[in-house]
Short mmCIF file of C-alpha atoms in Angstrom, two decimals:
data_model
loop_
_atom_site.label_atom_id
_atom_site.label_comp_id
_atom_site.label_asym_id
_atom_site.label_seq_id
_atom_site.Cartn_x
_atom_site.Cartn_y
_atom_site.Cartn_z
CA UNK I 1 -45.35 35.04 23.43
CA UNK I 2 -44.41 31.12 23.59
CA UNK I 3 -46.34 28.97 26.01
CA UNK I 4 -45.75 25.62 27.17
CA UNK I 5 -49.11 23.21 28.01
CA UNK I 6 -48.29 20.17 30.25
CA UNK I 7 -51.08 18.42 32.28
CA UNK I 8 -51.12 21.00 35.25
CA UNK I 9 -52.21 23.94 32.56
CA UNK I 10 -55.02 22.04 31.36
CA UNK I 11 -56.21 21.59 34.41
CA UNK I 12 -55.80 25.07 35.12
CA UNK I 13 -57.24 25.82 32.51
CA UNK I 14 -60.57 23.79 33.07
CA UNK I 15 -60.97 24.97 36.73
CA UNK I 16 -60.60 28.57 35.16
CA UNK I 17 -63.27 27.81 33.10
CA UNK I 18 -65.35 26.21 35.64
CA UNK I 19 -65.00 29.40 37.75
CA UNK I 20 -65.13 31.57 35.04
CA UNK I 21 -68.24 30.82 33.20
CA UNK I 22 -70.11 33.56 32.81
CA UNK I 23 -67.47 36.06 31.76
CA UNK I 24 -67.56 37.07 28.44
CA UNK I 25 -64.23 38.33 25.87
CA UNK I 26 -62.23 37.06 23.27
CA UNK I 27 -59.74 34.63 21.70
CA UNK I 28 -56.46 36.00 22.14
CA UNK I 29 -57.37 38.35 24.80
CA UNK I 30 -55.40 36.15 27.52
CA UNK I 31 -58.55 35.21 29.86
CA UNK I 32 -60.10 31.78 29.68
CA UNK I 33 -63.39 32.64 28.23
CA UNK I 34 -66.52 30.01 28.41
CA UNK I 35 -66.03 27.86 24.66
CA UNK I 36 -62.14 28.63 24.96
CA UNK I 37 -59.94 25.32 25.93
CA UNK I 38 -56.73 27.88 26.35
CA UNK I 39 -55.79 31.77 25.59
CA UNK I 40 -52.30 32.50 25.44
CA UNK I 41 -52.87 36.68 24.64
CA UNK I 42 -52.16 36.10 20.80
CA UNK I 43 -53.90 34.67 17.71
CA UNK I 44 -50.50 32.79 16.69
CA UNK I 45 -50.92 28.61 15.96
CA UNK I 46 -47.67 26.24 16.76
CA UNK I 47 -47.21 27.38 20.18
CA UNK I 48 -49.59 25.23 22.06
CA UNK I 49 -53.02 27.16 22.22
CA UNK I 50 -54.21 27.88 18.48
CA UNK I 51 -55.57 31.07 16.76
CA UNK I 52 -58.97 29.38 17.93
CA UNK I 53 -58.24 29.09 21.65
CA UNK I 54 -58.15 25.29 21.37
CA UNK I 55 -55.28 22.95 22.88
CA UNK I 56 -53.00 21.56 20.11
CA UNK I 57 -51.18 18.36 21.61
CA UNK I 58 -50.06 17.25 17.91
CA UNK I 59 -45.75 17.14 17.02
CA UNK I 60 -46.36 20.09 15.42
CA UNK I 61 -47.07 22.40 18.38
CA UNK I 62 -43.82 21.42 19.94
CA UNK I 63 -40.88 23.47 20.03
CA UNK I 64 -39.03 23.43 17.20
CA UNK I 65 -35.13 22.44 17.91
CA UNK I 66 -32.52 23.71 15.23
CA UNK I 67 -30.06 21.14 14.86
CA UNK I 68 -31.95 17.59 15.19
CA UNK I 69 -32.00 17.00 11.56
CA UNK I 70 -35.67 17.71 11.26
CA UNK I 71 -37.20 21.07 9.96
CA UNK I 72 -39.32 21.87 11.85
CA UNK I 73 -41.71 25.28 12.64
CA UNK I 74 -39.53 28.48 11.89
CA UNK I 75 -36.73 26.39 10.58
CA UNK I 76 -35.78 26.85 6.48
CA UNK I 77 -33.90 24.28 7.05
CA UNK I 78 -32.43 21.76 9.21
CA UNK I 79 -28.77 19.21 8.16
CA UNK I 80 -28.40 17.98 11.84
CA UNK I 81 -24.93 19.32 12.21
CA UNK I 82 -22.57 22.01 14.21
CA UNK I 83 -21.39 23.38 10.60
CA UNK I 84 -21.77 27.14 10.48
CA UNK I 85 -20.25 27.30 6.89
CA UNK I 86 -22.57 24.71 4.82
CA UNK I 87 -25.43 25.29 2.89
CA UNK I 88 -27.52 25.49 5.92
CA UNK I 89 -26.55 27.74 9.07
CA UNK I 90 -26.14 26.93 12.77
CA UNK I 91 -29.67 28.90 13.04
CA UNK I 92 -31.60 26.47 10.84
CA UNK I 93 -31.56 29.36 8.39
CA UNK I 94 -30.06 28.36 4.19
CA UNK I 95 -27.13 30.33 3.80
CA UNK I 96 -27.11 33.34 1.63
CA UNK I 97 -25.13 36.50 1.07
CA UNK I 98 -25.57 38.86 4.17
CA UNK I 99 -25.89 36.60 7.00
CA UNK I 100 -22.70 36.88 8.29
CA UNK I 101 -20.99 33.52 7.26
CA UNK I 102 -18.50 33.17 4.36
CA UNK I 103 -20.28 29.92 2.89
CA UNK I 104 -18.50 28.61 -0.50
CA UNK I 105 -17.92 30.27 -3.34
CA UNK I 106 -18.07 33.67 -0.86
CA UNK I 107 -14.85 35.83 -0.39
CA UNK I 108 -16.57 38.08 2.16
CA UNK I 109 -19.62 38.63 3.91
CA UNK I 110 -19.85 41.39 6.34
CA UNK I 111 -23.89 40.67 7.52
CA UNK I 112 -25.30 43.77 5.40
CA UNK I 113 -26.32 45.35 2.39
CA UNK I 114 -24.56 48.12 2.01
CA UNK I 115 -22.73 47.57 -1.25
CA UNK I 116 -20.25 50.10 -0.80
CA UNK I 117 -18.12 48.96 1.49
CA UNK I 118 -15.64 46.56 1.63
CA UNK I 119 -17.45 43.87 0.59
CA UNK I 120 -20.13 44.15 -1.58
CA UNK I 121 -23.66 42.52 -1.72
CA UNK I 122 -22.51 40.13 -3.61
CA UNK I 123 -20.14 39.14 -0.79
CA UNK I 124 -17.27 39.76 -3.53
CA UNK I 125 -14.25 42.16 -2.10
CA UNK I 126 -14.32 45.76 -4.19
CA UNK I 127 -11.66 45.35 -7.08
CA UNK I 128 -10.11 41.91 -6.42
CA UNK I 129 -7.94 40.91 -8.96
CA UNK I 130 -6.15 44.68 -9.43
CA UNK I 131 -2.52 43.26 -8.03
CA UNK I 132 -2.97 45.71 -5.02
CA UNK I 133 -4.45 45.10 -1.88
CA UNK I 134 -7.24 47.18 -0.87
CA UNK I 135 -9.45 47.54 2.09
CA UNK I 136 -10.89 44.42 2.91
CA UNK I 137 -8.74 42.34 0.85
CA UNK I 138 -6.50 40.18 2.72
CA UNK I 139 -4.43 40.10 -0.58
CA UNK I 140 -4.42 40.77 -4.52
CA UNK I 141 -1.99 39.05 -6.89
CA UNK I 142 -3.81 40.36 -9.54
CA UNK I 143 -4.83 36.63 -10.81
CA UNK I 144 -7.71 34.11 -10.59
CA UNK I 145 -5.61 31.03 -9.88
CA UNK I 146 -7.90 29.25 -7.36
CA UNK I 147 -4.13 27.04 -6.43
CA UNK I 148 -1.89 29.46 -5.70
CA UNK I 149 -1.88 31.30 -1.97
CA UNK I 150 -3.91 33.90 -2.62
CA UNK I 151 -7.18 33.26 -3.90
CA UNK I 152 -10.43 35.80 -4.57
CA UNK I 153 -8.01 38.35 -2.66
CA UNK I 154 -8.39 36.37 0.71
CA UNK I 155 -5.20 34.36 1.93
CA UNK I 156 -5.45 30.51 0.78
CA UNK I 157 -6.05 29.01 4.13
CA UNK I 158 -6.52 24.92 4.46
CA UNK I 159 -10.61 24.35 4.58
CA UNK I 160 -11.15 27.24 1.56
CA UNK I 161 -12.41 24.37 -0.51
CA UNK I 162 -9.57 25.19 -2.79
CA UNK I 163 -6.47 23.01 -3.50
CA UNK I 164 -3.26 25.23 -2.96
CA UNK I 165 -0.40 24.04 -5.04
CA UNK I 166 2.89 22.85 -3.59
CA UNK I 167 1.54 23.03 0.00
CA UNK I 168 -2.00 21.09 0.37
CA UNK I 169 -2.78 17.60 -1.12
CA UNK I 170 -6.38 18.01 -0.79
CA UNK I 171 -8.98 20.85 -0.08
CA UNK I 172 -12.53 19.64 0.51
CA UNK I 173 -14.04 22.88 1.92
CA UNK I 174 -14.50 20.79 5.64
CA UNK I 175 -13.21 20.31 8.93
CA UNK I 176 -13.70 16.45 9.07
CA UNK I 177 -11.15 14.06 9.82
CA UNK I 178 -13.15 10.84 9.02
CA UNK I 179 -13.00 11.73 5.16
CA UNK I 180 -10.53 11.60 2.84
CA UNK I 181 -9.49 14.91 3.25
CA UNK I 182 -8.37 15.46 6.51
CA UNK I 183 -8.23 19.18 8.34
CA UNK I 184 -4.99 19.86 7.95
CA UNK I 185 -5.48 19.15 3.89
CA UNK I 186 -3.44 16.13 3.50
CA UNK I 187 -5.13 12.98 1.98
CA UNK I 188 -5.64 10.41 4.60
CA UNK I 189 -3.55 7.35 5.22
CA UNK I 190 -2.30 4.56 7.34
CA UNK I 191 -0.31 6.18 10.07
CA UNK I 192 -1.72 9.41 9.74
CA UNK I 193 -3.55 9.13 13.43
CA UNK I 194 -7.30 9.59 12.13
CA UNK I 195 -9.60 6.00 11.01
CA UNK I 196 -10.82 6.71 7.58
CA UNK I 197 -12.04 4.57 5.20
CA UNK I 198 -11.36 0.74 5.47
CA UNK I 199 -8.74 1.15 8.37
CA UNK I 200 -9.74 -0.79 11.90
CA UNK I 201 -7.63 1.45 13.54
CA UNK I 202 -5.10 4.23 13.10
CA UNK I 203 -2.70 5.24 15.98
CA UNK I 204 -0.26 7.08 14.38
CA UNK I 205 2.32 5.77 16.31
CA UNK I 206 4.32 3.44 14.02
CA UNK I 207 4.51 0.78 15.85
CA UNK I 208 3.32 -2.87 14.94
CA UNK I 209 3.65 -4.11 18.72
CA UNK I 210 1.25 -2.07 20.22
CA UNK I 211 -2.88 -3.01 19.94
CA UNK I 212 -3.17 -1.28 16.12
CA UNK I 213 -0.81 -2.47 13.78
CA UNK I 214 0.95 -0.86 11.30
CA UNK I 215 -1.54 -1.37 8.25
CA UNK I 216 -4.27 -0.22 10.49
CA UNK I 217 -5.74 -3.25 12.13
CA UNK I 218 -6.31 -4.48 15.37
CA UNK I 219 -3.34 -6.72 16.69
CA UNK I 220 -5.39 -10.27 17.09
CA UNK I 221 -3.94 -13.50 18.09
CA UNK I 222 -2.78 -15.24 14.47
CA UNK I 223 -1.58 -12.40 12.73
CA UNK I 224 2.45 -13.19 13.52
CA UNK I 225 2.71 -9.61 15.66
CA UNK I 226 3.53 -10.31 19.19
CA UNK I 227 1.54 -7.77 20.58
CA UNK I 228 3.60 -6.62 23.45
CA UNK I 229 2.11 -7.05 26.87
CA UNK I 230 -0.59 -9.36 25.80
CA UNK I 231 0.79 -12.04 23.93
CA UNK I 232 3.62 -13.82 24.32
CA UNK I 233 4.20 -15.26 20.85
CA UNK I 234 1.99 -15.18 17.85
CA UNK I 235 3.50 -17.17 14.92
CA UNK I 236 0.30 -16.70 12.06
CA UNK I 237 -0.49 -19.50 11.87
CA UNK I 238 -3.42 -22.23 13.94
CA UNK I 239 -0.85 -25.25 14.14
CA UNK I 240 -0.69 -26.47 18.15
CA UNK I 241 2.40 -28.62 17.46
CA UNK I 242 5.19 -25.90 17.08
CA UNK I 243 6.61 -23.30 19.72
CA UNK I 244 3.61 -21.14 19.81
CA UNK I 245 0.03 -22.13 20.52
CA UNK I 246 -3.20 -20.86 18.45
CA UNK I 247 -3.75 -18.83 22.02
CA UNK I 248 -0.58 -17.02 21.41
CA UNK I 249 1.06 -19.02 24.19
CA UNK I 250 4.09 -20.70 24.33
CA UNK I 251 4.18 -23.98 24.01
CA UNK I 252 4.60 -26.04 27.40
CA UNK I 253 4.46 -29.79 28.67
CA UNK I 254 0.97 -30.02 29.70
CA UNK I 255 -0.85 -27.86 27.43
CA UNK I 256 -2.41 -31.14 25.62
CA UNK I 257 -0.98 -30.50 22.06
CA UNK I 258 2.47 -32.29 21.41
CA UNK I 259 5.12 -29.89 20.09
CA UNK I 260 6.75 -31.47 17.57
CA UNK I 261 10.33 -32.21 17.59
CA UNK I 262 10.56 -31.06 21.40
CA UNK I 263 7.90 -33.55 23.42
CA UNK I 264 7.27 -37.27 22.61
CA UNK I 265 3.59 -36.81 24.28
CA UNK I 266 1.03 -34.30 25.89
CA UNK I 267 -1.71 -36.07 27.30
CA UNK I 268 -2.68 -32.43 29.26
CA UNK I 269 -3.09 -33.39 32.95
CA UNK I 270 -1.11 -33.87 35.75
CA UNK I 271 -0.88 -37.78 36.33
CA UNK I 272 2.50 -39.02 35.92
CA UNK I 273 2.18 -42.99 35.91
CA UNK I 274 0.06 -42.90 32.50
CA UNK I 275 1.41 -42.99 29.13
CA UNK I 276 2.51 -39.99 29.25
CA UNK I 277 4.72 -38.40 31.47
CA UNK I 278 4.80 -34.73 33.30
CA UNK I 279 7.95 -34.42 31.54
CA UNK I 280 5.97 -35.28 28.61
CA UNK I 281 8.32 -38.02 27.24
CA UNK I 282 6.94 -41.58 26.84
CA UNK I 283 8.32 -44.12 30.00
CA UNK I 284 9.42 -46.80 28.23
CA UNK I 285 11.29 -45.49 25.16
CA UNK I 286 15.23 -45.79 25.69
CA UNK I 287 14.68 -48.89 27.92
CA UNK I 288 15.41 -50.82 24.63
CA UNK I 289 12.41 -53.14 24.02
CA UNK I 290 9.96 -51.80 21.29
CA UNK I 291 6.41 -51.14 22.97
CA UNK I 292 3.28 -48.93 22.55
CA UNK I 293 3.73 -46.62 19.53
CA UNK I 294 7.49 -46.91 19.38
CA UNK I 295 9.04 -47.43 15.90
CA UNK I 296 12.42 -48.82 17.41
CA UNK I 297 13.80 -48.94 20.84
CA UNK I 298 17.51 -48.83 21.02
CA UNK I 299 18.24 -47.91 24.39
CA UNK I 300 20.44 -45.12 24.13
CA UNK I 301 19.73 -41.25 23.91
CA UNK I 302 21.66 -41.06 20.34
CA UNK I 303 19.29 -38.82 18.29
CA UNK I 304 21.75 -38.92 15.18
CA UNK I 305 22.02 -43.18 14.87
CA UNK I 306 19.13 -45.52 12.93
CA UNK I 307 16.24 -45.27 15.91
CA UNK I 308 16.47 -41.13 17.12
CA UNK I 309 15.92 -40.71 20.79
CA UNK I 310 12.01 -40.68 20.95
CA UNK I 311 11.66 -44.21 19.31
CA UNK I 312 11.13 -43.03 15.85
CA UNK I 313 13.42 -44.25 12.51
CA UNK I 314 15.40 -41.81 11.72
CA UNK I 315 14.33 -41.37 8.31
CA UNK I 316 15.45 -38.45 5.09
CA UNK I 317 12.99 -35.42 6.13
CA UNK I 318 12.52 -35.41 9.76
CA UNK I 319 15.24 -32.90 10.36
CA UNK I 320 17.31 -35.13 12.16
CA UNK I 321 20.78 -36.13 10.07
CA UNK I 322 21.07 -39.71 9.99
CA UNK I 323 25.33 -39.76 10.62
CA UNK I 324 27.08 -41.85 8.11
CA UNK I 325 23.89 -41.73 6.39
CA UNK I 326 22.77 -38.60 5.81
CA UNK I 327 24.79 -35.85 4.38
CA UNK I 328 21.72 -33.26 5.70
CA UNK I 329 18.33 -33.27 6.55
CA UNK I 330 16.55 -29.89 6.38
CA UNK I 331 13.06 -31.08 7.48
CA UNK I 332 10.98 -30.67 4.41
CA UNK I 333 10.69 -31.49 0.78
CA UNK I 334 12.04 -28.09 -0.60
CA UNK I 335 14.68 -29.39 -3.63
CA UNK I 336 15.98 -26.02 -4.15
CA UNK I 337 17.33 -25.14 -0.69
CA UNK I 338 20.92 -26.23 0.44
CA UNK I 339 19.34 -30.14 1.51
CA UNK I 340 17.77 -31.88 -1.43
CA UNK I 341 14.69 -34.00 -0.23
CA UNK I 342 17.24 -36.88 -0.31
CA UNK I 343 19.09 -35.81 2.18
CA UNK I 344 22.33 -35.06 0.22
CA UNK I 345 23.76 -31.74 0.19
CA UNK I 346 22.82 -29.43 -2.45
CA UNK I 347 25.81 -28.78 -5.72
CA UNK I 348 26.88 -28.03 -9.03
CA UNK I 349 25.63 -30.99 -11.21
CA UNK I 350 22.94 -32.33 -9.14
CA UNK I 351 20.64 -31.38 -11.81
CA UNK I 352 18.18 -29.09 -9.12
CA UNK I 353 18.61 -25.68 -9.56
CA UNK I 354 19.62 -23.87 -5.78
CA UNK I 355 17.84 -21.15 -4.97
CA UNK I 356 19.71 -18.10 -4.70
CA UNK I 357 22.81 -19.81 -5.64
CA UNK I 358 22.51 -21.09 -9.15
CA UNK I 359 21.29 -19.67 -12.06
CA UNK I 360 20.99 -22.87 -13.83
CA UNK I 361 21.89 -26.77 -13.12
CA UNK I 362 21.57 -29.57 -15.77
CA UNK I 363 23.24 -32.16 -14.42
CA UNK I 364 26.07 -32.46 -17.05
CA UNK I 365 29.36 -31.83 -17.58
CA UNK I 366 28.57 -29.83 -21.07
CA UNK I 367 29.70 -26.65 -21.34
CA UNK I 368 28.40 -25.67 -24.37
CA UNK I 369 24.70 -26.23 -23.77
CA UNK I 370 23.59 -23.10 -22.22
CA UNK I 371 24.28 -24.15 -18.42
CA UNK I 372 27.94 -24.60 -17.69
CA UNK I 373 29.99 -26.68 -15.16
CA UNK I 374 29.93 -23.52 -13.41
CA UNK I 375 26.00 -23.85 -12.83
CA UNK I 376 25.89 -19.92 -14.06
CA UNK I 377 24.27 -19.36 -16.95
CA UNK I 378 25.64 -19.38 -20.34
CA UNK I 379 26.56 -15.94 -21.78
CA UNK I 380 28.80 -14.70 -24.50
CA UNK I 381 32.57 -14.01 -23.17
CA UNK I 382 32.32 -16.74 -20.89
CA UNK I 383 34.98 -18.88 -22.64
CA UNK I 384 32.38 -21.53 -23.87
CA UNK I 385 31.08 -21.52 -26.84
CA UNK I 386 26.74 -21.93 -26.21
CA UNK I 387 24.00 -22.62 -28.56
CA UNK I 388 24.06 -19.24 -31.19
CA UNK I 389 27.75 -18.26 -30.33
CA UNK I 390 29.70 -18.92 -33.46
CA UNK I 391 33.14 -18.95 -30.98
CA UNK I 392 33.52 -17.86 -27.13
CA UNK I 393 37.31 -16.92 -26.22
CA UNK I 394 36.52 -15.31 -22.96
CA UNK I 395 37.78 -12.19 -23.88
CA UNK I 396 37.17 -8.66 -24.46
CA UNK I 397 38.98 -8.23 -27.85
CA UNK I 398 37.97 -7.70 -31.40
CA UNK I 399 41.09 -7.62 -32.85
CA UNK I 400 41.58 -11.26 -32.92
CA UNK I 401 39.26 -14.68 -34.18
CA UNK I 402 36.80 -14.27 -32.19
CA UNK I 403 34.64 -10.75 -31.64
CA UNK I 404 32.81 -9.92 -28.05
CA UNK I 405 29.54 -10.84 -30.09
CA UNK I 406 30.79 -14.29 -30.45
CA UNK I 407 30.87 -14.09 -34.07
CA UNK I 408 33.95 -14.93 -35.76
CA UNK I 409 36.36 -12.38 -37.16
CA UNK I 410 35.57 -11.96 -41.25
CA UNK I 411 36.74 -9.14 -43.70
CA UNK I 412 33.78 -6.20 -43.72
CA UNK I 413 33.07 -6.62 -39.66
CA UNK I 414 34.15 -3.44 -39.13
CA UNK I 415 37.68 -4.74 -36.70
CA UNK I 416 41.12 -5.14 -38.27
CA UNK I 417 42.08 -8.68 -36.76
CA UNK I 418 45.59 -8.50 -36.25
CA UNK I 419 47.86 -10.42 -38.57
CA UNK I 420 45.43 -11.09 -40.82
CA UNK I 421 43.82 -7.94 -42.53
CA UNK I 422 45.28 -4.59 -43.52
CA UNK I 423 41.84 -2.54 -43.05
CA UNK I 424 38.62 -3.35 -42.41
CA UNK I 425 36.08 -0.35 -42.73
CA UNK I 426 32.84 -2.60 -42.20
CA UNK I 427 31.77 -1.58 -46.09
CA UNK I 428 30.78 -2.92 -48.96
CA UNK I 429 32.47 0.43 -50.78
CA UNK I 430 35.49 -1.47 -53.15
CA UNK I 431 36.45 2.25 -54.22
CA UNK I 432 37.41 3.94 -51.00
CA UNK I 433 41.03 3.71 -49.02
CA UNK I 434 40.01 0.02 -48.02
CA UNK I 435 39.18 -2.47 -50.18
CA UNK I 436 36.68 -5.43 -49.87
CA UNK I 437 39.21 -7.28 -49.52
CA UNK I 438 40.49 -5.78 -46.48
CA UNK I 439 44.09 -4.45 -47.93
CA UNK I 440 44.96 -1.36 -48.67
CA UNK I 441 43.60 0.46 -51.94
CA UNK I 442 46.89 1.40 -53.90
CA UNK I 443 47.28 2.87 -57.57
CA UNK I 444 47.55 -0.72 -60.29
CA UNK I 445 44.99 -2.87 -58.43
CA UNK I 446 42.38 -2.19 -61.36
CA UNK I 447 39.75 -0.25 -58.90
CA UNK I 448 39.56 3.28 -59.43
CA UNK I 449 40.02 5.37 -55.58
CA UNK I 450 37.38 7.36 -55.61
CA UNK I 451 38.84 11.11 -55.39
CA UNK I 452 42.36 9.66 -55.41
CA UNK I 453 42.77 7.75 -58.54
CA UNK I 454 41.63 9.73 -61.84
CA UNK I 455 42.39 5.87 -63.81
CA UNK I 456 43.54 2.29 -62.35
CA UNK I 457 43.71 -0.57 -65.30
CA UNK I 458 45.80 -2.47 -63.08
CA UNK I 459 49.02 -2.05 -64.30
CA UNK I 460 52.32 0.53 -63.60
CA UNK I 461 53.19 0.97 -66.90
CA UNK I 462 53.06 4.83 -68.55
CA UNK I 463 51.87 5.21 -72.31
CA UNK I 464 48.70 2.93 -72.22
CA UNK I 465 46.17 5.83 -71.44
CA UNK I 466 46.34 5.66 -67.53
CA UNK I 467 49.93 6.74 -66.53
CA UNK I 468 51.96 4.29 -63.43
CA UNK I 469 50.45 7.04 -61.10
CA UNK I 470 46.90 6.55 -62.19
CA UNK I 471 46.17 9.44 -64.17
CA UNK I 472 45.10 9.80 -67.35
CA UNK I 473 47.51 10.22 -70.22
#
């Protein structure tokens, strides 16, 4: 028997002694004898009143609880978890064959010894492996893959610590989400629903508006999401001067930051007879007379003329096209977009290579440098001839001067160029059907055709030794 000792039993206890004094037993008897500070009725230690009869307050007399992490009195063990199937049971107890629990590396375990049924004591089913199911198999292939779907003649099952081919990406033997295995054996990711690893946050849903973005983390002011229902812009970036604020606000008269291109000053408050208007636009520019912070002052609201409608000089990279001046003006100093940073319109022969639209651009009018007129660059059939091209007709045929390799036509390349050569067999053979030459081998040009000619000494004539038809005489 277990007893408890709080304050009240002590006391009880002493009064019982008190009143008790001159009765006489023994420890473990259950009667508060004189010399005894407690008697439970046993001679056990940990529960509160030791083999001796004296109190024990200590952390050791307390009640042990299974599952806190701690082992404690009773416990083998203790791993602080609600895992049944570890190394260490829900009843504090180290798992071993015959209590019950398949742990890993089990196929069975029934909770007893008897070794003749259908799992043995070694928590191995009778026979697996035979290719027949038996009793208490839940199959048999008659292998002992570990990846295919049945494994140690129990169905593969996601959590069997085994990786199943062609179905699971992962097996790690647990029910855990926040690993990286999760419990339906597929390898955690971004998007999957569960946080694992580095992720902020993982909704699952897909969606980059919403408060977790699609690469896992939390949708913050700055990041360029507008997250939908709390912001109302969000441009990444911390600049105050453009449409969106580094609050994720829009950008309004009043807000103290002037938005470039749009207001002409934002002084913040509410007084309209200062420098700055409510309208945030400066009083006296357009009135004609250059005051304050005004560049020029020509009276008129013309934002395309020599002084643009806030009293600035229109000048090449403000984004405003000077007319009859400017050709463009794209705002910044990017040479390779469609508005050179001189404010001329991007072309052929410039000498800047557009981006996207030209491959090359050297500023010439030479077409045989590598970088035509044509600001495409240089290749072989493009009708020019470039640096390594021994001719260029910008065509596809080898049967005139000029091959698709740009080399030029010659006797042994392999192409009969029309009108010129006979043959052309690409050899360096003078006694086969084409000579080096490139004509025709024929019986009296001296060269003996090999298994044609038996002779050839160049002549016609019979009666010499090698006959007008080349054979010997």
């Amino acid at each position: 028997m277990t007893m408890r000792w709080t304050t009240m039993s002590v006391i009880t206890v002493a009064l019982l002694a008190l009143g008790c004094a001159d009765t006489h037993g023994v420890c473990g008897d259950g009667s508060l004898d004189p010399g005894e500070s407690c008697d439970d009725g046993n001679l056990e230690d940990g529960d509160g009143c030791t083999s001796t009869c004296s109190l024990c307050t200590g952390p050791e007399c307390r009640e042990p609880v299974c599952g806190n992490g701690v082992v404690e009195r009773g416990e083998a063990c203790d791993d602080g978890n609600a895992i049944d199937d570890d190394a260490c049971s829900n009843m504090c107890a180290v798992a071993t064959c015959g209590d019950g629990v398949v742990q890993a590396g089990e196929v069975c375990d029934d909770g007893n010894r008897v070794h003749d049924d259908a799992c043995g004591n070694t928590c191995m089913v009778h026979d697996c492996g035979s290719g027949t199911v038996e009793a208490g198999e839940e199959c048999d292939d008659g292998n002992a893959s570990t990846t295919d779907d049945c494994i140690m003649c129990v169905a593969a099952r996601c959590g069997d610590g085994f990786v199943q081919r062609g179905v699971e990406q992962c097996d790690d033997g647990n029910m855990r989400n926040d690993d990286a295995c999760t419990t339906e054996c597929r390898r955690t990711a971004c998007g999957d629903g569960v946080v694992s690893g580095d992720e902020e946050c993982d909704d699952g849903t897909g969606f980059d508006t919403d408060a977790c973005k699609n690469d896992c983390t939390f949708n913050v002011c700055g990041d360029g999401i507008v997250h939908a229902g709390v912001e109302a812009c969000d441009d990444g970036n911390l600049d105050n001067e453009d449409g969106c604020l580094d609050t994720c606000e829009p950008a309004h008269c009043g807000d103290g930051y002037v938005h470039a291109g749009v207001e002409m000053c934002d002084d913040g408050d509410t007084v309209d007879d200062d420098e700055c208007s409510n309208t945030c636009r400066l009083p006296e520019c357009g009135d004609g007379v250059v005051q304050g912070h005004e560049e020029c002052d020509d009276g008129n609201l013309v934002d395309g003329d020599a002084c643009r409608n806030i009293c600035l000089l229109n000048v090449c990279g403000d984004g405003v096209r000077y007319d009859g001046v400017e050709e463009c003006d794209d705002g910044n100093t990017d040479d390779r977009d469609a508005c050179l940073d001189r404010c001329v319109r991007a072309s052929c022969g410039d000498g800047i290579v557009w981006a996207g639209v030209e491959a090359c651009d050297d500023g010439n009018t030479d077409n045989t440098d590598g970088c035509p007129t044509s600001c495409a660059t240089g290749s072989c059939g493009d009708g020019f001839v470039q640096p390594g091209e021994e001719c260029d007709d910008g065509n596809t045929s080898n049967t005139d001067a000029c091959l698709t390799t740009c080399l030029l036509s010659r006797c042994g390349d392999g192409f009969v160029e029309a009108g010129v050569e006979s043959c052309d067999d690409g050899d360096a053979d003078d006694r086969d059907g084409c000579r080096n030459t490139c004509e025709p081998a024929e019986c009296g040009d001296g060269v003996v055709w090999s298994g044609v000619e038996a002779c050839d000494d160049g002549n016609t004539a019979d009666g010499d030794g090698c006959s007008a038809t080349c054979t010997v005489e």
